PDB file of C-alpha atoms in Angstrom:
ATOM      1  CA  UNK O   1    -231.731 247.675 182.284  1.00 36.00           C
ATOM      2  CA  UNK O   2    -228.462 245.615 182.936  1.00 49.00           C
ATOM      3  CA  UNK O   3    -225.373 247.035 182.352  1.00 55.00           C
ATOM      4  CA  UNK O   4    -223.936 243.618 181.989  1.00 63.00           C
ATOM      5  CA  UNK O   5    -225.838 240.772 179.612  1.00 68.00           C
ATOM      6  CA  UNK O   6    -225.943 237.115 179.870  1.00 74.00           C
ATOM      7  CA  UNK O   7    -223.537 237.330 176.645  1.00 75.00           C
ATOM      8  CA  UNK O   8    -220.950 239.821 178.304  1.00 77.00           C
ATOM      9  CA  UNK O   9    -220.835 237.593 181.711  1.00 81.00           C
ATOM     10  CA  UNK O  10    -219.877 234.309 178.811  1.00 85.00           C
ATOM     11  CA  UNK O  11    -217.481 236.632 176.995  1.00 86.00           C
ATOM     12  CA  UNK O  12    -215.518 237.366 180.507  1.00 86.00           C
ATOM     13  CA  UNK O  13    -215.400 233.467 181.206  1.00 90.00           C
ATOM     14  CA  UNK O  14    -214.336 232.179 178.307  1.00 91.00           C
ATOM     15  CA  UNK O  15    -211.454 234.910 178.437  1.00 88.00           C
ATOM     16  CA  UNK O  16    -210.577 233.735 181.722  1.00 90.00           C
ATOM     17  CA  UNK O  17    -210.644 230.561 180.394  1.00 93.00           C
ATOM     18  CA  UNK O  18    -208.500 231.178 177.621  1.00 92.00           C
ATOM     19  CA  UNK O  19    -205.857 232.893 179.535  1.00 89.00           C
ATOM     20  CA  UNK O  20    -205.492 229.875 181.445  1.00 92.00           C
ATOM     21  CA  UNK O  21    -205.513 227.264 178.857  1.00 92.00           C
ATOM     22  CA  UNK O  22    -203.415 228.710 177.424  1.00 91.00           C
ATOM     23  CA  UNK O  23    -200.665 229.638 180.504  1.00 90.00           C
ATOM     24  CA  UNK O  24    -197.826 226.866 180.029  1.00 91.00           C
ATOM     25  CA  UNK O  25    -197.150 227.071 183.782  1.00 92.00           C
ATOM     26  CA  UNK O  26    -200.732 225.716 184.290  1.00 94.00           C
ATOM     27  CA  UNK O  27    -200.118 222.357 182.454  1.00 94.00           C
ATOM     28  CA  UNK O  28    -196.782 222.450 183.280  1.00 95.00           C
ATOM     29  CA  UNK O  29    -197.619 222.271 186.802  1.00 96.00           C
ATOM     30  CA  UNK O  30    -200.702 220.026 186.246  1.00 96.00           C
ATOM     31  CA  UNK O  31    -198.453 217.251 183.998  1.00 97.00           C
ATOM     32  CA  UNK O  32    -195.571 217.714 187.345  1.00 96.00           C
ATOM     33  CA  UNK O  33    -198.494 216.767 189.698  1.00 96.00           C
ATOM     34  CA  UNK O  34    -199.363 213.778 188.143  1.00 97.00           C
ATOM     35  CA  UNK O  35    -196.122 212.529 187.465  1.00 96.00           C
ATOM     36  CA  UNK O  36    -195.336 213.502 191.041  1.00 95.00           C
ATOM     37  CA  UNK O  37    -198.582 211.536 192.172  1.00 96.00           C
ATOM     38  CA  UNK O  38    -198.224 208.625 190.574  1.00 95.00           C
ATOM     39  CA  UNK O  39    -194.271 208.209 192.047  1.00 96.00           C
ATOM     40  CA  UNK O  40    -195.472 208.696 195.828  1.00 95.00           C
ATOM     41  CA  UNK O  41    -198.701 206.074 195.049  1.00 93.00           C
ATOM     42  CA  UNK O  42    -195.934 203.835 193.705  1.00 93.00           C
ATOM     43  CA  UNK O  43    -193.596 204.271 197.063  1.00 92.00           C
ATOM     44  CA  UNK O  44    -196.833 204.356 199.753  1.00 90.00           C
ATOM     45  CA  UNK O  45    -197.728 201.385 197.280  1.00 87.00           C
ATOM     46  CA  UNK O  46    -194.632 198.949 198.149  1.00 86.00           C
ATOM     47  CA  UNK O  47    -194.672 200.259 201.391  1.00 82.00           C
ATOM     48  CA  UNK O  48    -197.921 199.285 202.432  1.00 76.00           C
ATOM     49  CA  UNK O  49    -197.511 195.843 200.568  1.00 75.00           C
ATOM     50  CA  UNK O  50    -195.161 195.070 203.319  1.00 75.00           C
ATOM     51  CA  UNK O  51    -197.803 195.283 205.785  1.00 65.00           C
ATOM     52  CA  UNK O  52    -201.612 193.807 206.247  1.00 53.00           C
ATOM     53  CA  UNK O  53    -204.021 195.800 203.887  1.00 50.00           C
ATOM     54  CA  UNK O  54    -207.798 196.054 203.292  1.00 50.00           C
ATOM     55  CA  UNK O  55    -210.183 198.081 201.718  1.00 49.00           C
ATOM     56  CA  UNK O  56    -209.518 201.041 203.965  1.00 52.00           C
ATOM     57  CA  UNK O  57    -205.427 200.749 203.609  1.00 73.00           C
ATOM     58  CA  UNK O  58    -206.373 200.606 200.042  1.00 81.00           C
ATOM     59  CA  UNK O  59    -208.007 204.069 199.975  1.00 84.00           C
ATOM     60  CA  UNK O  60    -205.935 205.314 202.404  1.00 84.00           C
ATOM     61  CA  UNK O  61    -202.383 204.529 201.096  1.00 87.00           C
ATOM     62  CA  UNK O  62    -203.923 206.089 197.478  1.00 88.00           C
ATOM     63  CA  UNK O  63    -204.672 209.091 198.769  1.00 91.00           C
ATOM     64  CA  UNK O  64    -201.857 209.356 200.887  1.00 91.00           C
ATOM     65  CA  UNK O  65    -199.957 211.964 198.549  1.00 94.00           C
ATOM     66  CA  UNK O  66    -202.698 214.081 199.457  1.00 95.00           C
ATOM     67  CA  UNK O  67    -200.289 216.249 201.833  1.00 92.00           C
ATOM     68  CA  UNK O  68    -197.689 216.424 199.422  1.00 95.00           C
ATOM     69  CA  UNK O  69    -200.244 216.835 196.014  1.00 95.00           C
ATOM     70  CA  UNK O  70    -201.825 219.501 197.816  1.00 96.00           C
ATOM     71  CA  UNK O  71    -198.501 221.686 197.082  1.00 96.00           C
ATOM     72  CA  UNK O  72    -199.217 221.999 193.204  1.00 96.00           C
ATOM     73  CA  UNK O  73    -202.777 222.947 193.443  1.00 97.00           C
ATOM     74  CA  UNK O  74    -201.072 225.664 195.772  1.00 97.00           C
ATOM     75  CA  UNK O  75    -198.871 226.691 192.731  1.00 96.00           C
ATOM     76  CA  UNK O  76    -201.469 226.181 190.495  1.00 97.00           C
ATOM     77  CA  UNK O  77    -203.806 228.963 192.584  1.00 96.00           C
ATOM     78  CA  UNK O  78    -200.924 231.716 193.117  1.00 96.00           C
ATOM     79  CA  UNK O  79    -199.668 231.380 189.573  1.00 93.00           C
ATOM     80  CA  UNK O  80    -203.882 231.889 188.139  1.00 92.00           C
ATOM     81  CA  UNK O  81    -203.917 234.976 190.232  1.00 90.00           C
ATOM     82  CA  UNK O  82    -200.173 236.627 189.642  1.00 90.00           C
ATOM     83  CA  UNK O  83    -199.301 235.654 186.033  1.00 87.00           C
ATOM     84  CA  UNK O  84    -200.995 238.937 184.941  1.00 84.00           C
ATOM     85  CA  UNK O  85    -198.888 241.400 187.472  1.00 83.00           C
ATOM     86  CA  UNK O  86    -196.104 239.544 186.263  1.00 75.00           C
ATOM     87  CA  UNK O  87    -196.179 240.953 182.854  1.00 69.00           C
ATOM     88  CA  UNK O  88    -198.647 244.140 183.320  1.00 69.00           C
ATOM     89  CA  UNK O  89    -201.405 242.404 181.512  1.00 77.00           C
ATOM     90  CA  UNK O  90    -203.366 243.093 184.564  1.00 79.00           C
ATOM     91  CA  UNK O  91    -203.488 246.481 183.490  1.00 79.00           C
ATOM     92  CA  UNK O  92    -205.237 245.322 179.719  1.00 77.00           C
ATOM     93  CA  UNK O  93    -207.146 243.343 181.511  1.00 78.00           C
ATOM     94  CA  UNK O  94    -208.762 246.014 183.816  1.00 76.00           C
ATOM     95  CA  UNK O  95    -209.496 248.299 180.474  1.00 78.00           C
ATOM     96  CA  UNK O  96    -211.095 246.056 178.579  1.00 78.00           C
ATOM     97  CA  UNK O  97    -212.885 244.527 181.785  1.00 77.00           C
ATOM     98  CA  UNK O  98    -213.807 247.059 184.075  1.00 74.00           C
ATOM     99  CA  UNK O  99    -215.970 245.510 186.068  1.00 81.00           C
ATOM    100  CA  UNK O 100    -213.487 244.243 188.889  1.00 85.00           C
ATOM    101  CA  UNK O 101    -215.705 242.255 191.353  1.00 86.00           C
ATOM    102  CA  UNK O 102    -217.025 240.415 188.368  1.00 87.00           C
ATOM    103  CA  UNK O 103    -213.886 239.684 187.024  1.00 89.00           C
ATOM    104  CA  UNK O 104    -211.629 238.395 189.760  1.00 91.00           C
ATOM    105  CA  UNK O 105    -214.918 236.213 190.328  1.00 93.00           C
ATOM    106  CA  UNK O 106    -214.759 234.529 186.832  1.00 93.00           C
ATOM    107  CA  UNK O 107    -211.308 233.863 187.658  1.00 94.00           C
ATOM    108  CA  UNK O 108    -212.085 231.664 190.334  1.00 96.00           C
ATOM    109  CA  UNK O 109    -214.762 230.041 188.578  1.00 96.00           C
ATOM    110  CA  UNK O 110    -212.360 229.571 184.965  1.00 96.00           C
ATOM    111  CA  UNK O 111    -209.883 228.028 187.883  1.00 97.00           C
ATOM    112  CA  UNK O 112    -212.668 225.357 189.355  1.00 97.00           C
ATOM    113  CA  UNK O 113    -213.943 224.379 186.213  1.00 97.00           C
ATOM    114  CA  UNK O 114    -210.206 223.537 184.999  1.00 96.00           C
ATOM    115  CA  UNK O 115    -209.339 222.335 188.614  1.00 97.00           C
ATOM    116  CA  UNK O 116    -212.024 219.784 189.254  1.00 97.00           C
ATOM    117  CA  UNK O 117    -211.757 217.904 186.192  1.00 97.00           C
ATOM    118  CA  UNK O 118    -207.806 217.807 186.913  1.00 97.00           C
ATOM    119  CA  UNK O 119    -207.659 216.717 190.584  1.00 97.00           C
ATOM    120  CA  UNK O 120    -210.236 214.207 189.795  1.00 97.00           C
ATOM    121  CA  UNK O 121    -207.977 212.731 187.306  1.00 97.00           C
ATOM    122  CA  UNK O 122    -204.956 212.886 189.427  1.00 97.00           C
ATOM    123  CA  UNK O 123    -206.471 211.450 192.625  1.00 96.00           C
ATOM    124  CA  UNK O 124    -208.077 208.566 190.616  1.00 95.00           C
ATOM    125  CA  UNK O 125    -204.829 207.785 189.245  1.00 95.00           C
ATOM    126  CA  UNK O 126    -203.087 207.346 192.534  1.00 93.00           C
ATOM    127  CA  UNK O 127    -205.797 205.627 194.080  1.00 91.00           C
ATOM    128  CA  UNK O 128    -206.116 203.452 191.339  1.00 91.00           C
ATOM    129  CA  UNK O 129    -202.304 202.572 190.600  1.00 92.00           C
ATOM    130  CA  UNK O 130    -202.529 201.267 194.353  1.00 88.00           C
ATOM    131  CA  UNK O 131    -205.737 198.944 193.885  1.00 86.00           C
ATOM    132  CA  UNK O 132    -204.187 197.355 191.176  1.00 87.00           C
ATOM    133  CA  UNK O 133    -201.254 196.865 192.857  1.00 85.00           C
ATOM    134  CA  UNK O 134    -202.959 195.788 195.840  1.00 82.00           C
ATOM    135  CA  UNK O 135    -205.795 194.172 194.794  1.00 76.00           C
ATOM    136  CA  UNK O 136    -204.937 190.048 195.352  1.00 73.00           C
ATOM    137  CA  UNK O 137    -205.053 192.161 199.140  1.00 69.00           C
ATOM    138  CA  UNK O 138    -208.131 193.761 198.769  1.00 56.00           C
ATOM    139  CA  UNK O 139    -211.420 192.151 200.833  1.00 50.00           C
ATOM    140  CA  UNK O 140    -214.842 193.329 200.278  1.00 49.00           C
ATOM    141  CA  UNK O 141    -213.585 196.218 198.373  1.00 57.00           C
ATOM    142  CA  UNK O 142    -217.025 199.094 197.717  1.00 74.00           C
ATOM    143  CA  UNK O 143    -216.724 201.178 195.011  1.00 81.00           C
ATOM    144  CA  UNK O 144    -218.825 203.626 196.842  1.00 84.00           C
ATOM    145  CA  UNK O 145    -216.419 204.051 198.934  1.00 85.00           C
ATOM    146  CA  UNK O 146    -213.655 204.854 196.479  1.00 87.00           C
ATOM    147  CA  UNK O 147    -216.095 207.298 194.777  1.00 91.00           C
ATOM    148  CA  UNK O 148    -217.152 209.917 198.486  1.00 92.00           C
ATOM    149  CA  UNK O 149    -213.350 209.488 199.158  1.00 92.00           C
ATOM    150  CA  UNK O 150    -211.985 210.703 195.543  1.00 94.00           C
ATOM    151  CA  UNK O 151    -214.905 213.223 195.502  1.00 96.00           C
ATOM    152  CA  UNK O 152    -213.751 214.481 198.603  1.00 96.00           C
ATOM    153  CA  UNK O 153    -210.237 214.580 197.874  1.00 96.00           C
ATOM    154  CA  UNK O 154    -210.915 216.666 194.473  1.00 97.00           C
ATOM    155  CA  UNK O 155    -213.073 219.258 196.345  1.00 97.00           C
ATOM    156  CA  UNK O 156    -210.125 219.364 198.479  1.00 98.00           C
ATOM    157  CA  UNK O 157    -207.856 220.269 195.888  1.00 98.00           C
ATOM    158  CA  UNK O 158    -209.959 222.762 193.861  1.00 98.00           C
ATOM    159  CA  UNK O 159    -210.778 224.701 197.283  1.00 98.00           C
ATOM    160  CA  UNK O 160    -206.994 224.432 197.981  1.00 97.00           C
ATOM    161  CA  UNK O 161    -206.536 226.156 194.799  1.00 97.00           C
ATOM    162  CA  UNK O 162    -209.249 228.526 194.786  1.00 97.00           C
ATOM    163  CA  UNK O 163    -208.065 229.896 198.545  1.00 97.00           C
ATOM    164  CA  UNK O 164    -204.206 230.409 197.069  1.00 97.00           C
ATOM    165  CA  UNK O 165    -205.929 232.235 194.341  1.00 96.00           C
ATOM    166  CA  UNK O 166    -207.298 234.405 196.904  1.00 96.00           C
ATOM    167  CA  UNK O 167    -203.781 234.538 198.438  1.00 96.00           C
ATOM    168  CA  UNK O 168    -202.250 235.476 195.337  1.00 94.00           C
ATOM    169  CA  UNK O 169    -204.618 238.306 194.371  1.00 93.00           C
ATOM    170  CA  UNK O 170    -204.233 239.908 197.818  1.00 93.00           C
ATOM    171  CA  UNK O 171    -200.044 239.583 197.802  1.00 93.00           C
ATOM    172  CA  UNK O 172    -200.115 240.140 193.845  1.00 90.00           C
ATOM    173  CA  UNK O 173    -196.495 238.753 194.252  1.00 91.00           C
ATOM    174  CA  UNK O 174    -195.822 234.764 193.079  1.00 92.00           C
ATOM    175  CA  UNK O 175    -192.514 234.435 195.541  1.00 94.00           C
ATOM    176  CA  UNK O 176    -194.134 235.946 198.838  1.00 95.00           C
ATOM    177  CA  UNK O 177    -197.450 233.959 198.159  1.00 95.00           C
ATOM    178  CA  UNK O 178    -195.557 230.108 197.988  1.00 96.00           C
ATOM    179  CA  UNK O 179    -193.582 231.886 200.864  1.00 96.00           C
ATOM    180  CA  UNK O 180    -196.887 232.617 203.002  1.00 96.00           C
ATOM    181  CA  UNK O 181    -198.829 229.356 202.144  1.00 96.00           C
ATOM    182  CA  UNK O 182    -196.344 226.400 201.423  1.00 96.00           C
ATOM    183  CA  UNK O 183    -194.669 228.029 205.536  1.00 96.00           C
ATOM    184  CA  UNK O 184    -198.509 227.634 206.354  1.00 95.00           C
ATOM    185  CA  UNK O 185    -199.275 224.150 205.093  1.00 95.00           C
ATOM    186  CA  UNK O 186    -196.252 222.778 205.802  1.00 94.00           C
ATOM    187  CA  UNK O 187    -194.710 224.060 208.716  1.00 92.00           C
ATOM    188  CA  UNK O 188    -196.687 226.437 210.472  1.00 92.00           C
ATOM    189  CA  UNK O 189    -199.876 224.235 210.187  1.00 90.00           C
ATOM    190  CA  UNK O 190    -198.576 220.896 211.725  1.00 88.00           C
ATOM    191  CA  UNK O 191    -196.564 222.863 214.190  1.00 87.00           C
ATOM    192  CA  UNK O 192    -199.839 224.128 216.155  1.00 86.00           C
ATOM    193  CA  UNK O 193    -201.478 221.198 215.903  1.00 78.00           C
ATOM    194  CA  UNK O 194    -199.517 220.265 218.758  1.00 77.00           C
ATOM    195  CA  UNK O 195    -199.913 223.463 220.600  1.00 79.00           C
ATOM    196  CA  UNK O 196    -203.582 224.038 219.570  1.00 76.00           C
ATOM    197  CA  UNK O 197    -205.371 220.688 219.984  1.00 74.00           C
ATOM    198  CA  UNK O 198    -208.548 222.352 220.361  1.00 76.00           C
ATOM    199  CA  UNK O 199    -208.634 224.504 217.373  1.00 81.00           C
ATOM    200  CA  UNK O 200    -206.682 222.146 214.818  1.00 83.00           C
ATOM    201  CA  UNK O 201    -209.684 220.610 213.215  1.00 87.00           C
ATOM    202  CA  UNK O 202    -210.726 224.039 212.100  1.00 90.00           C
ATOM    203  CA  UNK O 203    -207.646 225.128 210.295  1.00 92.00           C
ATOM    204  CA  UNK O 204    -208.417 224.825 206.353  1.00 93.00           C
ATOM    205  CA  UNK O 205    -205.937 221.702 205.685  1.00 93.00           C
ATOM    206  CA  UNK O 206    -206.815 219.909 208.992  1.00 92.00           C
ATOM    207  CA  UNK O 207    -210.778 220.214 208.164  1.00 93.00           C
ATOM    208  CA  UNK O 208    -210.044 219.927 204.334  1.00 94.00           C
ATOM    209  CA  UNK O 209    -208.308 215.963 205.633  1.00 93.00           C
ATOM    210  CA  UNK O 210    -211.635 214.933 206.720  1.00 92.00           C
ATOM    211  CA  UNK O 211    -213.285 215.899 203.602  1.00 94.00           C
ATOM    212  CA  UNK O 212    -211.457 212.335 201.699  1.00 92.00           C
ATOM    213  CA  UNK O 213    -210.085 210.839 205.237  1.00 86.00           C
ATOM    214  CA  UNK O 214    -212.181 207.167 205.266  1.00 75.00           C
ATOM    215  CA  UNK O 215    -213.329 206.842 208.528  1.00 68.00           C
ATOM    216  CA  UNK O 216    -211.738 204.489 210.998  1.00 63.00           C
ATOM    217  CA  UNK O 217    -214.110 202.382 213.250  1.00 57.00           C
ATOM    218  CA  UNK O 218    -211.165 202.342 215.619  1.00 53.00           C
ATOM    219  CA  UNK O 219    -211.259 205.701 216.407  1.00 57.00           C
ATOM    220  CA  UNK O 220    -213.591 208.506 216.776  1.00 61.00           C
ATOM    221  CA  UNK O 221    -213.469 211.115 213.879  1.00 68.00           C
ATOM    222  CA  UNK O 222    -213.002 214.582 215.219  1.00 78.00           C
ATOM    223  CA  UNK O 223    -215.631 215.853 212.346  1.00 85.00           C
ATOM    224  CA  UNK O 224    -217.641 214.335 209.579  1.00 87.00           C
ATOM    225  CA  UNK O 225    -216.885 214.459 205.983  1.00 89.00           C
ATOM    226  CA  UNK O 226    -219.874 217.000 205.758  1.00 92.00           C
ATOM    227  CA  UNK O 227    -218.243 218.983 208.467  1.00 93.00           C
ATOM    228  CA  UNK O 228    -214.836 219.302 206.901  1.00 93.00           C
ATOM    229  CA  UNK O 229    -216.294 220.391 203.490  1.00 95.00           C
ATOM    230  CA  UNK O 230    -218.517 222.949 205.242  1.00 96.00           C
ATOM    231  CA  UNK O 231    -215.024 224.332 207.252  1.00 96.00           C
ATOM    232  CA  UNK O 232    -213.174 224.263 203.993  1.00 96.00           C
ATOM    233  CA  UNK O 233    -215.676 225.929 202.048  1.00 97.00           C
ATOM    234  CA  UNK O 234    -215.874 229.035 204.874  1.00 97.00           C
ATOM    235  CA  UNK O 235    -212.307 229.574 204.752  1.00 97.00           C
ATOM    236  CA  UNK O 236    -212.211 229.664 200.939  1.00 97.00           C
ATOM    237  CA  UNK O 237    -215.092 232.112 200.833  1.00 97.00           C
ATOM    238  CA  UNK O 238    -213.514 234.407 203.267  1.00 97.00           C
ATOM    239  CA  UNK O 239    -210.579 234.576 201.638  1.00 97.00           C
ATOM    240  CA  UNK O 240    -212.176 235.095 198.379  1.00 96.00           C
ATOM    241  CA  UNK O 241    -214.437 237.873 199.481  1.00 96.00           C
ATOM    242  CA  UNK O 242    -211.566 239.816 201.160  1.00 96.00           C
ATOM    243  CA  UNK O 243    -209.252 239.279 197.977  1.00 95.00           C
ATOM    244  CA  UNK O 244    -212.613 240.887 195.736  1.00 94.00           C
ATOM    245  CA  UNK O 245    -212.530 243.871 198.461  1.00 94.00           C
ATOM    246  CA  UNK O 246    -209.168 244.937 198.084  1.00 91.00           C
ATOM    247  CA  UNK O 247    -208.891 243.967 194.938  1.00 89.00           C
ATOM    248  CA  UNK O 248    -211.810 246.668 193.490  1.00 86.00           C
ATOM    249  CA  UNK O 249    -210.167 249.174 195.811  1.00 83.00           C
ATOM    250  CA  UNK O 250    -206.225 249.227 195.439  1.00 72.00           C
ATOM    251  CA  UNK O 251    -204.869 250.667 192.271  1.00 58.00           C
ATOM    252  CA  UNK O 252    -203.565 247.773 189.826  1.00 54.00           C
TER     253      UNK O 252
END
């Protein structure tokens, strides 16, 4: 017999999901990104009004803000994972959930379900602030298009969050997480890519670009959209999986 029901497994994610509805640093952070999104749309925006644009300049000055957007579903991750050591609810948590893999697990999967629906929202609000700005410009514009690139740039996002998630649960520390992964993203990351040509394409951002990038027929895309989603997807699992390891095994 099952130690753990069908009913038990709902329980734990609707807790999850409870503890991070009702976090005020998670809609704080959420309401900062789309205010935050919808300022660099409007300055890529009047930039690229200056200059010739199509349906590709379209898509590409929307999603833009991608780099810098990325940074609150980085925030959004850590905080998921570290609110509870902040306050020693981890502890409660741990009693009344004992089952450790299980729950870190649910965690991720309260964080995707809030995640996607968010970083769609976000994306399509840059994206589409700059078509209507834009679109007396716009020639032969596809919605399909729009649709694989915003797809892409949510799954982006949500596996952006779910690998700082990882991060936090390993560090258990909000301050040296940002510390580890905003120095990653943001300088160590486009540092290398200099120095590591070769091996740039498979660092988690870098393959994560190609996963909303709309391809160029002027140049030849180092990896498909397919390819960056399957890169992405690795590094979030590996993270994951070693942050469930350590996490059944250290002492909360």
């Amino acid at each position: 017999m099952s130690v753990l029901s069908r009913r038990n497994r709902t329980q734990i994610l609707r807790a999850e999901l409870d503890k991070l509805v009702t976090l005020p640093l998670t809609w704080l952070t959420l309401m900062g990104a789309f205010i935050l999104n919808l300022l660099l749309a409007a300055a890529f925006t009047s930039v690229g009004l200056q200059g010739a644009a199509g349906t590709q300049s379209i898509l590409n000055i929307g999603l833009a803000t991608m780099g810098y957007l990325q940074a609150g579903f980085i925030i959004l991750g850590i905080q998921t994972a570290c609110s509870e050591y902040t306050d020693g609810q981890i502890r409660t948590t741990l009693i009344t959930i004992p089952w450790r893999g299980l729950q870190l697990s649910t965690k991720y999967l309260a964080l995707a379900i809030i995640t996607i629906p968010a970083a769609f929202i976000i994306t399509a609000s840059g994206v589409l602030y700059t078509f209507i700005r834009m679109r007396d410009t716009a020639v032969g514009f596809e919605i399909g298009i729009m649709i694989e690139a915003l797809a892409g740039a949510t799954g982006y996002l949500t596996l952006t969050a779910l690998l700082s998630a990882a991060m936090g649960a390993l560090l258990r520390r909000t301050t040296p997480a940002l510390v580890v992964l905003l120095g990653y993203y943001f300088v160590i990351s486009p540092l290398t890519r200099d120095f590591l040509p070769r091996f740039k394409n498979y660092f988690p951002d870098t393959a994560g670009y190609y996963m909303y990038m709309v391809p160029s027929p002027d140049e030849i895309n180092a990896l498909t959209p397919m390819q960056g989603t399957g890169i992405s997807i690795l590094w979030t699992i590996i993270f994951i999986i070693i942050a469930i390891v350590f996490y059944r095994r250290r002492v909360a």
